[in-house]
Amino acid sequence: MVNSIKKSIAVAILIIAAAHQSYSQGGSNYSIIGFGDIYNNTNAFYQGLAGTSIAIPSEEAINTTNPALLPFVSSTRLEIGYRVNQHYNKTDNSSLWQNNGELTGASAVFSVDTAIGLSFAVGIAPYSSVNYYIANKMTTYANETQVEGIGYYQGQGGISKAFAAGGVSINKYLSVGSSLTVYFGTINSLTQVNFNSTSSNSYFEKDDKFSGISYKFGLYSNPTPNLGIGVYYEKYSNWKYTQDIIFPSVYTNSGTIITNNYDCEVPDQFGVGLAYKMEKFVLGADFVKQDFSNFKYNPGAIGSFADAFSASLGVSRLGNTSYSAAFLDRITYNFGIAYSNLYYKAKGEQIKEYYGAIGFHIPVVGTTYLDASFNVGQRGTLDKGLIKETFCRCLFNFSIGETWFKPYKREY
């Protein structure tokens, strides 16, 4: 059994690593700005709490937000996930339904020593997603004659991250953890302008290939049995990207390619969370901040960058751990709300997002669990001709656990 799970973990991570670039969808038309949609958390268990995760440990869910919570996972686990997105995008004079799906990666945690709370984790997941298609009517003049046309803007791809993390319990009041994350991926954008009464159409494609790393340090404390406090700080290196601008040629298949190399300074991020346990309920709150005001990558024609933050509240009704309990009583039910000032502005307007969440942590058999979460909310505004998006995000995680390392009695 253990050998089969080891093989499953290795194969699943390799498959997700190879497949993620093909399935890196799930953004909105606002993903034309910067890195697109940035995911701080892709775990269905914690998304059921609207992302509240900095100070809420779990024995079955792998927490990638605060590595200091890894020691609370009671078994070696493999976790894989999938996300489905539905968007209703509305402007002053039009509306559009969009839907797509993406793999949310694979991760594994190894509970090396449950006696001292020593755990390690590895995995791969999306960091950002770009997926937009915009068509705008355009008017210009050629030889004093008004010419009308349509501009098409299309983007896809995103950035992935592969991480290795570890956590250890210092004592019953304190645990610490850290992680190293490697980022990679390609953002592809296409711009095409077609004029109705002239052959002076234009078309070019841009591919940006990214690489970078970050370091995260986390802490979790239980000053009292019912109160949990979590904090983390993530330091980003100076990322690099190679940009290929491709101008097609009517005479050759390759066209002209202009290649340049750039640096991209990603701002550091920090978060703080609180949690309070009351019998069968856990209440939690998170605050995360990342200042993109001086960020330089791809503002686009209408965008600029801003000081970003998010705040969330979550409540978890813990499932009964007894196998003799009724099935519905064994399910953990999660609820949450979240508000964010996103990291960009459009036409000078700070883009905000808010949503509500519900989630289910469902025991399947033994240490196997299915997590499902559903987020419904809105982003953006109709002011200044911008887009107001109503969205539904459905996340699913399947995890299986097994004891690989058994604690032994220590003599001192």
Tab-separated table of C-alpha atoms in Angstrom:
chain	number	residue	atom	x	y	z
A	1	MET	CA	0.000	0.000	0.000
A	2	VAL	CA	2.776	2.418	0.956
A	3	ASN	CA	4.751	1.678	-2.224
A	4	SER	CA	1.667	2.241	-4.380
A	5	ILE	CA	1.025	5.623	-2.745
A	6	LYS	CA	4.669	6.611	-3.234
A	7	LYS	CA	4.390	5.801	-6.937
A	8	SER	CA	1.054	7.648	-7.166
A	9	ILE	CA	2.554	10.782	-5.617
A	10	ALA	CA	5.497	10.807	-8.022
A	11	VAL	CA	3.356	10.132	-11.102
A	12	ALA	CA	0.652	12.648	-10.140
A	13	ILE	CA	3.134	15.482	-9.576
A	14	LEU	CA	4.848	14.785	-12.900
A	15	ILE	CA	1.521	14.681	-14.757
A	16	ILE	CA	0.314	17.913	-13.198
A	17	ALA	CA	3.659	19.588	-13.935
A	18	ALA	CA	3.439	18.634	-17.597
A	19	ALA	CA	-0.264	19.391	-17.963
A	20	HIS	CA	-0.608	22.662	-16.117
A	21	GLN	CA	0.687	24.848	-18.918
A	22	SER	CA	-1.959	23.426	-21.260
A	23	TYR	CA	-4.786	23.980	-18.787
A	24	SER	CA	-3.706	27.289	-17.267
A	25	GLN	CA	-7.056	29.005	-17.797
A	26	GLY	CA	-9.551	30.577	-15.474
A	27	GLY	CA	-8.929	34.301	-15.497
A	28	SER	CA	-11.140	37.223	-16.446
A	29	ASN	CA	-10.830	40.124	-18.858
A	30	TYR	CA	-9.011	42.004	-16.088
A	31	SER	CA	-6.263	39.390	-16.425
A	32	ILE	CA	-4.941	41.503	-19.319
A	33	ILE	CA	-3.135	43.521	-16.590
A	34	GLY	CA	0.096	42.298	-14.982
A	35	PHE	CA	0.409	38.592	-14.189
A	36	GLY	CA	-3.362	38.117	-14.521
A	37	ASP	CA	-5.305	36.502	-11.676
A	38	ILE	CA	-2.969	35.649	-8.778
A	39	TYR	CA	-3.941	32.692	-6.589
A	40	ASN	CA	-2.918	32.900	-2.941
A	41	ASN	CA	-4.664	29.620	-2.124
A	42	THR	CA	-5.861	26.778	-4.379
A	43	ASN	CA	-6.935	24.293	-1.684
A	44	ALA	CA	-10.675	23.512	-1.693
A	45	PHE	CA	-10.802	23.016	2.097
A	46	TYR	CA	-9.537	26.535	2.808
A	47	GLN	CA	-11.410	28.118	-0.105
A	48	GLY	CA	-14.564	26.910	1.654
A	49	LEU	CA	-13.462	29.344	4.386
A	50	ALA	CA	-13.002	32.101	1.744
A	51	GLY	CA	-9.243	31.515	1.871
A	52	THR	CA	-8.949	31.887	5.661
A	53	SER	CA	-5.984	29.627	6.403
A	54	ILE	CA	-3.092	31.340	8.230
A	55	ALA	CA	-4.073	30.154	11.722
A	56	ILE	CA	-6.427	27.207	11.050
A	57	PRO	CA	-4.607	23.845	11.129
A	58	SER	CA	-6.068	20.652	9.701
A	59	GLU	CA	-5.154	16.987	10.095
A	60	GLU	CA	-6.103	16.190	6.479
A	61	ALA	CA	-5.821	19.371	4.359
A	62	ILE	CA	-2.362	20.473	3.182
A	63	ASN	CA	-1.805	24.102	4.150
A	64	THR	CA	0.524	25.895	1.699
A	65	THR	CA	-0.231	29.393	3.041
A	66	ASN	CA	1.537	29.026	6.383
A	67	PRO	CA	4.185	26.244	6.443
A	68	ALA	CA	4.168	26.327	10.259
A	69	LEU	CA	0.843	24.418	10.106
A	70	LEU	CA	2.303	21.398	8.270
A	71	PRO	CA	3.129	19.515	11.526
A	72	PHE	CA	-0.601	19.249	12.270
A	73	VAL	CA	-1.206	16.872	9.332
A	74	SER	CA	-1.416	13.454	10.988
A	75	SER	CA	-0.423	11.257	8.031
A	76	THR	CA	1.537	11.293	4.801
A	77	ARG	CA	-0.927	12.573	2.195
A	78	LEU	CA	-1.291	13.083	-1.549
A	79	GLU	CA	-3.681	15.779	-2.744
A	80	ILE	CA	-4.806	16.722	-6.266
A	81	GLY	CA	-7.370	19.316	-7.334
A	82	TYR	CA	-9.458	20.835	-10.098
A	83	ARG	CA	-11.198	24.203	-10.502
A	84	VAL	CA	-14.213	25.234	-12.610
A	85	ASN	CA	-14.887	28.947	-13.259
A	86	GLN	CA	-18.053	30.603	-14.511
A	87	HIS	CA	-18.011	34.335	-15.315
A	88	TYR	CA	-20.791	36.722	-16.286
A	89	ASN	CA	-19.099	39.851	-17.649
A	90	LYS	CA	-21.175	42.990	-18.103
A	91	THR	CA	-20.466	46.455	-19.513
A	92	ASP	CA	-22.772	49.421	-20.072
A	93	ASN	CA	-23.971	48.022	-23.400
A	94	SER	CA	-23.115	44.319	-23.577
A	95	SER	CA	-22.759	41.117	-21.548
A	96	LEU	CA	-21.050	37.766	-21.982
A	97	TRP	CA	-20.969	34.375	-20.238
A	98	GLN	CA	-17.586	32.665	-20.007
A	99	ASN	CA	-16.579	29.386	-18.394
A	100	ASN	CA	-13.411	27.346	-18.182
A	101	GLY	CA	-11.569	24.891	-15.975
A	102	GLU	CA	-8.055	24.180	-14.793
A	103	LEU	CA	-6.001	21.770	-12.760
A	104	THR	CA	-5.052	23.277	-9.412
A	105	GLY	CA	-1.979	21.122	-9.009
A	106	ALA	CA	-0.785	18.277	-6.835
A	107	SER	CA	0.934	18.288	-3.466
A	108	ALA	CA	2.155	15.788	-0.912
A	109	VAL	CA	2.998	16.114	2.766
A	110	PHE	CA	5.266	13.657	4.577
A	111	SER	CA	4.680	13.362	8.327
A	112	VAL	CA	8.198	12.230	9.172
A	113	ASP	CA	7.772	12.245	12.955
A	114	THR	CA	4.387	12.879	14.536
A	115	ALA	CA	5.914	12.641	18.035
A	116	ILE	CA	7.869	15.869	17.570
A	117	GLY	CA	5.675	17.262	14.776
A	118	LEU	CA	8.143	17.178	11.887
A	119	SER	CA	6.660	17.357	8.370
A	120	PHE	CA	7.783	18.136	4.840
A	121	ALA	CA	5.732	18.983	1.749
A	122	VAL	CA	6.293	19.279	-1.993
A	123	GLY	CA	3.963	20.222	-4.792
A	124	ILE	CA	3.121	22.181	-7.904
A	125	ALA	CA	0.261	24.638	-8.351
A	126	PRO	CA	-0.781	27.656	-10.432
A	127	TYR	CA	0.472	31.034	-9.219
A	128	SER	CA	-1.390	33.101	-11.799
A	129	SER	CA	-3.731	32.619	-14.730
A	130	VAL	CA	-4.271	34.737	-17.861
A	131	ASN	CA	-7.356	34.169	-19.991
A	132	TYR	CA	-9.014	37.096	-21.758
A	133	TYR	CA	-10.565	37.902	-25.119
A	134	ILE	CA	-11.537	41.508	-25.807
A	135	ALA	CA	-12.870	43.142	-28.994
A	136	ASN	CA	-13.141	46.944	-29.255
A	137	LYS	CA	-14.408	49.136	-32.061
A	138	MET	CA	-11.790	51.633	-33.246
A	139	THR	CA	-11.836	54.833	-35.297
A	140	THR	CA	-8.822	56.489	-36.933
A	141	TYR	CA	-7.999	58.690	-39.922
A	142	ALA	CA	-6.030	57.865	-43.098
A	143	ASN	CA	-5.431	60.670	-45.637
A	144	GLU	CA	-8.080	62.777	-43.859
A	145	THR	CA	-10.592	59.939	-44.288
A	146	GLN	CA	-12.236	58.346	-41.245
A	147	VAL	CA	-11.543	54.627	-41.048
A	148	GLU	CA	-13.331	52.239	-38.703
A	149	GLY	CA	-12.160	48.875	-37.517
A	150	ILE	CA	-12.021	46.376	-34.656
A	151	GLY	CA	-9.142	45.667	-32.308
A	152	TYR	CA	-8.834	42.130	-30.917
A	153	TYR	CA	-6.836	41.387	-27.773
A	154	GLN	CA	-6.350	37.828	-26.608
A	155	GLY	CA	-4.200	36.357	-23.845
A	156	GLN	CA	-3.623	32.989	-22.248
A	157	GLY	CA	-1.174	31.071	-20.105
A	158	GLY	CA	0.097	31.922	-16.668
A	159	ILE	CA	2.783	31.245	-14.110
A	160	SER	CA	3.185	27.995	-12.194
A	161	LYS	CA	4.999	27.379	-8.932
A	162	ALA	CA	6.788	24.327	-7.529
A	163	PHE	CA	7.471	24.372	-3.806
A	164	ALA	CA	9.244	22.482	-1.050
A	165	ALA	CA	8.287	23.252	2.549
A	166	GLY	CA	8.943	22.018	6.048
A	167	GLY	CA	7.537	22.596	9.521
A	168	VAL	CA	8.308	21.495	13.064
A	169	SER	CA	6.660	21.887	16.469
A	170	ILE	CA	9.076	23.560	18.873
A	171	ASN	CA	6.788	22.786	21.834
A	172	LYS	CA	3.052	22.542	22.476
A	173	TYR	CA	2.730	26.320	22.168
A	174	LEU	CA	4.794	27.058	19.065
A	175	SER	CA	5.540	25.675	15.591
A	176	VAL	CA	7.615	27.172	12.785
A	177	GLY	CA	8.025	26.475	9.082
A	178	SER	CA	9.619	27.684	5.880
A	179	SER	CA	9.365	27.049	2.149
A	180	LEU	CA	11.226	27.608	-1.098
A	181	THR	CA	9.150	28.212	-4.228
A	182	VAL	CA	10.325	28.199	-7.851
A	183	TYR	CA	8.198	30.036	-10.426
A	184	PHE	CA	8.052	29.357	-14.159
A	185	GLY	CA	5.638	29.787	-17.035
A	186	THR	CA	4.673	31.713	-20.163
A	187	ILE	CA	2.135	34.474	-20.747
A	188	ASN	CA	1.085	34.742	-24.384
A	189	SER	CA	-0.735	37.777	-25.794
A	190	LEU	CA	-1.990	38.533	-29.281
A	191	THR	CA	-3.012	41.912	-30.679
A	192	GLN	CA	-4.799	42.247	-34.008
A	193	VAL	CA	-6.393	45.341	-35.587
A	194	ASN	CA	-8.605	44.965	-38.678
A	195	PHE	CA	-9.821	48.071	-40.533
A	196	ASN	CA	-12.933	47.839	-42.681
A	197	SER	CA	-11.823	49.768	-45.756
A	198	THR	CA	-8.037	49.464	-45.871
A	199	SER	CA	-5.392	46.801	-46.069
A	200	SER	CA	-3.341	48.467	-43.313
A	201	ASN	CA	-4.187	45.813	-40.746
A	202	SER	CA	-1.730	44.918	-37.993
A	203	TYR	CA	-0.960	41.780	-36.013
A	204	PHE	CA	1.706	40.799	-33.526
A	205	GLU	CA	2.188	38.212	-30.800
A	206	LYS	CA	4.115	38.478	-27.543
A	207	ASP	CA	5.469	35.602	-25.408
A	208	ASP	CA	6.872	36.340	-21.949
A	209	LYS	CA	8.734	33.423	-20.306
A	210	PHE	CA	9.237	33.816	-16.545
A	211	SER	CA	11.558	32.412	-13.901
A	212	GLY	CA	11.972	33.369	-10.247
A	213	ILE	CA	11.995	32.182	-6.649
A	214	SER	CA	10.619	33.173	-3.254
A	215	TYR	CA	11.273	32.255	0.370
A	216	LYS	CA	8.533	32.025	2.985
A	217	PHE	CA	8.804	31.927	6.783
A	218	GLY	CA	5.837	31.079	8.985
A	219	LEU	CA	4.973	30.879	12.668
A	220	TYR	CA	1.996	29.485	14.561
A	221	SER	CA	1.354	29.846	18.290
A	222	ASN	CA	-1.207	28.464	20.752
A	223	PRO	CA	-0.940	30.830	23.746
A	224	THR	CA	-4.114	29.188	25.103
A	225	PRO	CA	-5.698	25.850	24.091
A	226	ASN	CA	-8.518	27.601	22.201
A	227	LEU	CA	-6.608	30.469	20.565
A	228	GLY	CA	-4.324	30.224	17.542
A	229	ILE	CA	-2.163	32.982	16.042
A	230	GLY	CA	-0.402	32.606	12.687
A	231	VAL	CA	1.910	34.888	10.710
A	232	TYR	CA	4.052	34.509	7.594
A	233	TYR	CA	6.381	36.605	5.474
A	234	GLU	CA	7.290	35.819	1.861
A	235	LYS	CA	10.383	37.342	0.264
A	236	TYR	CA	10.514	37.368	-3.556
A	237	SER	CA	13.728	37.412	-5.541
A	238	ASN	CA	14.205	39.632	-8.569
A	239	TRP	CA	12.357	37.656	-11.253
A	240	LYS	CA	13.531	37.513	-14.847
A	241	TYR	CA	11.614	37.096	-18.071
A	242	THR	CA	12.472	36.722	-21.732
A	243	GLN	CA	10.132	38.514	-24.118
A	244	ASP	CA	9.675	37.419	-27.731
A	245	ILE	CA	7.711	39.816	-29.935
A	246	ILE	CA	6.657	38.090	-33.143
A	247	PHE	CA	5.650	40.013	-36.274
A	248	PRO	CA	4.333	37.623	-38.947
A	249	SER	CA	5.450	37.885	-42.539
A	250	VAL	CA	3.397	37.321	-45.663
A	251	TYR	CA	6.519	35.945	-47.346
A	252	THR	CA	7.797	33.470	-44.737
A	253	ASN	CA	6.301	31.244	-42.085
A	254	SER	CA	8.478	32.566	-39.260
A	255	GLY	CA	8.248	36.327	-39.650
A	256	THR	CA	10.355	38.670	-37.507
A	257	ILE	CA	11.146	37.886	-33.872
A	258	ILE	CA	12.545	40.488	-31.475
A	259	THR	CA	13.912	39.062	-28.203
A	260	ASN	CA	14.740	41.013	-25.048
A	261	ASN	CA	15.539	40.081	-21.446
A	262	TYR	CA	14.082	41.969	-18.482
A	263	ASP	CA	13.985	41.964	-14.685
A	264	CYS	CA	10.712	42.027	-12.781
A	265	GLU	CA	10.655	42.992	-9.098
A	266	VAL	CA	7.786	41.261	-7.277
A	267	PRO	CA	6.895	42.870	-3.912
A	268	ASP	CA	7.120	40.922	-0.658
A	269	GLN	CA	3.946	39.622	0.990
A	270	PHE	CA	2.952	39.124	4.600
A	271	GLY	CA	-0.113	37.774	6.344
A	272	VAL	CA	-1.517	37.416	9.857
A	273	GLY	CA	-4.361	35.227	11.061
A	274	LEU	CA	-6.327	34.431	14.212
A	275	ALA	CA	-8.448	31.399	15.072
A	276	TYR	CA	-10.603	30.537	18.061
A	277	LYS	CA	-12.051	27.105	18.799
A	278	MET	CA	-15.385	26.615	20.561
A	279	GLU	CA	-16.341	22.949	21.016
A	280	LYS	CA	-17.371	21.884	17.481
A	281	PHE	CA	-16.717	25.273	15.825
A	282	VAL	CA	-13.589	27.157	14.736
A	283	LEU	CA	-13.718	30.879	13.936
A	284	GLY	CA	-10.909	32.398	11.883
A	285	ALA	CA	-9.818	35.698	10.336
A	286	ASP	CA	-6.959	36.541	7.934
A	287	PHE	CA	-5.339	39.698	6.616
A	288	VAL	CA	-2.827	39.621	3.728
A	289	LYS	CA	-0.949	42.595	2.245
A	290	GLN	CA	1.308	43.018	-0.815
A	291	ASP	CA	2.235	46.464	-2.159
A	292	PHE	CA	2.398	46.451	-5.987
A	293	SER	CA	2.541	50.256	-6.274
A	294	ASN	CA	6.031	50.180	-7.830
A	295	PHE	CA	5.464	47.059	-9.921
A	296	LYS	CA	6.608	47.475	-13.538
A	297	TYR	CA	5.328	44.549	-15.620
A	298	ASN	CA	2.595	44.937	-18.281
A	299	PRO	CA	0.151	47.618	-17.082
A	300	GLY	CA	-1.454	47.615	-20.533
A	301	ALA	CA	-3.215	50.599	-22.084
A	302	ILE	CA	-5.628	51.214	-19.174
A	303	GLY	CA	-3.919	49.674	-16.162
A	304	SER	CA	-1.664	50.673	-13.288
A	305	PHE	CA	-0.671	48.963	-10.063
A	306	ALA	CA	-1.706	49.478	-6.457
A	307	ASP	CA	-1.224	48.494	-2.839
A	308	ALA	CA	-3.140	45.216	-2.555
A	309	PHE	CA	-4.705	43.613	0.491
A	310	SER	CA	-7.324	41.013	1.320
A	311	ALA	CA	-9.330	40.265	4.454
A	312	SER	CA	-11.416	37.169	5.146
A	313	LEU	CA	-13.560	35.602	7.848
A	314	GLY	CA	-14.317	31.893	8.117
A	315	VAL	CA	-16.198	29.515	10.378
A	316	SER	CA	-15.803	25.752	10.375
A	317	ARG	CA	-18.234	23.296	11.924
A	318	LEU	CA	-15.982	20.314	12.657
A	319	GLY	CA	-17.114	16.844	11.657
A	320	ASN	CA	-17.496	14.022	14.148
A	321	THR	CA	-14.407	11.785	14.004
A	322	SER	CA	-16.237	8.686	15.250
A	323	TYR	CA	-16.853	6.038	12.554
A	324	SER	CA	-20.149	5.181	14.258
A	325	ALA	CA	-21.502	8.723	13.828
A	326	ALA	CA	-24.074	9.540	11.157
A	327	PHE	CA	-22.498	10.351	7.785
A	328	LEU	CA	-23.823	13.942	7.661
A	329	ASP	CA	-22.419	14.529	11.161
A	330	ARG	CA	-18.955	13.347	10.048
A	331	ILE	CA	-18.774	16.037	7.339
A	332	THR	CA	-16.940	19.283	8.184
A	333	TYR	CA	-18.921	22.306	6.949
A	334	ASN	CA	-17.045	25.517	6.130
A	335	PHE	CA	-18.349	29.038	5.490
A	336	GLY	CA	-16.594	32.316	4.763
A	337	ILE	CA	-16.615	35.806	3.287
A	338	ALA	CA	-13.714	37.748	1.749
A	339	TYR	CA	-12.936	41.239	0.460
A	340	SER	CA	-9.912	42.276	-1.623
A	341	ASN	CA	-8.369	45.389	-3.084
A	342	LEU	CA	-6.720	43.736	-6.077
A	343	TYR	CA	-3.185	44.602	-7.128
A	344	TYR	CA	-4.162	46.761	-10.104
A	345	LYS	CA	-6.261	49.700	-11.193
A	346	ALA	CA	-8.085	50.123	-14.498
A	347	LYS	CA	-8.606	53.635	-15.858
A	348	GLY	CA	-7.593	54.901	-12.419
A	349	GLU	CA	-10.249	52.854	-10.599
A	350	GLN	CA	-9.092	50.481	-7.853
A	351	ILE	CA	-10.523	47.074	-8.774
A	352	LYS	CA	-12.179	45.396	-5.795
A	353	GLU	CA	-13.460	41.870	-5.290
A	354	TYR	CA	-15.746	40.299	-2.700
A	355	TYR	CA	-17.298	36.863	-2.399
A	356	GLY	CA	-18.967	34.367	-0.111
A	357	ALA	CA	-17.930	30.735	0.243
A	358	ILE	CA	-19.240	27.387	1.395
A	359	GLY	CA	-17.277	24.146	1.591
A	360	PHE	CA	-17.560	20.492	2.536
A	361	HIS	CA	-14.812	18.225	3.909
A	362	ILE	CA	-16.259	14.785	3.191
A	363	PRO	CA	-14.821	11.481	4.480
A	364	VAL	CA	-14.836	8.829	1.739
A	365	VAL	CA	-13.192	5.765	3.251
A	366	GLY	CA	-10.438	5.430	5.838
A	367	THR	CA	-8.144	8.475	5.525
A	368	THR	CA	-9.453	9.425	2.068
A	369	TYR	CA	-11.309	12.738	1.803
A	370	LEU	CA	-13.115	14.760	-0.837
A	371	ASP	CA	-13.179	18.545	-0.450
A	372	ALA	CA	-15.545	20.777	-2.399
A	373	SER	CA	-15.920	24.546	-2.180
A	374	PHE	CA	-18.132	27.054	-3.977
A	375	ASN	CA	-17.327	30.773	-4.166
A	376	VAL	CA	-19.803	33.332	-5.536
A	377	GLY	CA	-18.952	37.010	-5.808
A	378	GLN	CA	-18.287	40.101	-7.892
A	379	ARG	CA	-15.302	42.019	-9.208
A	380	GLY	CA	-14.950	45.371	-10.915
A	381	THR	CA	-17.315	48.221	-11.701
A	382	LEU	CA	-19.342	49.704	-14.560
A	383	ASP	CA	-17.833	53.160	-13.948
A	384	LYS	CA	-15.695	54.673	-16.736
A	385	GLY	CA	-16.795	51.983	-19.184
A	386	LEU	CA	-15.182	49.148	-17.212
A	387	ILE	CA	-16.375	45.579	-16.721
A	388	LYS	CA	-18.363	44.253	-13.789
A	389	GLU	CA	-17.858	40.511	-13.346
A	390	THR	CA	-20.057	38.116	-11.433
A	391	PHE	CA	-18.307	34.802	-10.872
A	392	CYS	CA	-18.722	31.339	-9.447
A	393	ARG	CA	-15.617	29.278	-8.654
A	394	CYS	CA	-15.975	25.599	-7.844
A	395	LEU	CA	-12.933	23.816	-6.412
A	396	PHE	CA	-12.512	20.115	-5.765
A	397	ASN	CA	-9.678	18.323	-3.966
A	398	PHE	CA	-9.185	14.600	-3.506
A	399	SER	CA	-6.689	13.462	-0.900
A	400	ILE	CA	-5.517	10.088	0.352
A	401	GLY	CA	-3.347	9.422	3.395
A	402	GLU	CA	-1.200	6.650	4.811
A	403	THR	CA	1.187	6.246	7.755
A	404	TRP	CA	4.743	5.941	6.438
A	405	PHE	CA	6.741	6.971	9.497
A	406	LYS	CA	5.722	5.673	12.905
A	407	PRO	CA	6.911	7.509	16.022
A	408	TYR	CA	9.010	5.551	18.464
A	409	LYS	CA	9.453	5.899	22.178
A	410	ARG	CA	12.327	8.162	23.139
A	411	GLU	CA	14.448	7.768	26.248
A	412	TYR	CA	16.185	10.788	27.725
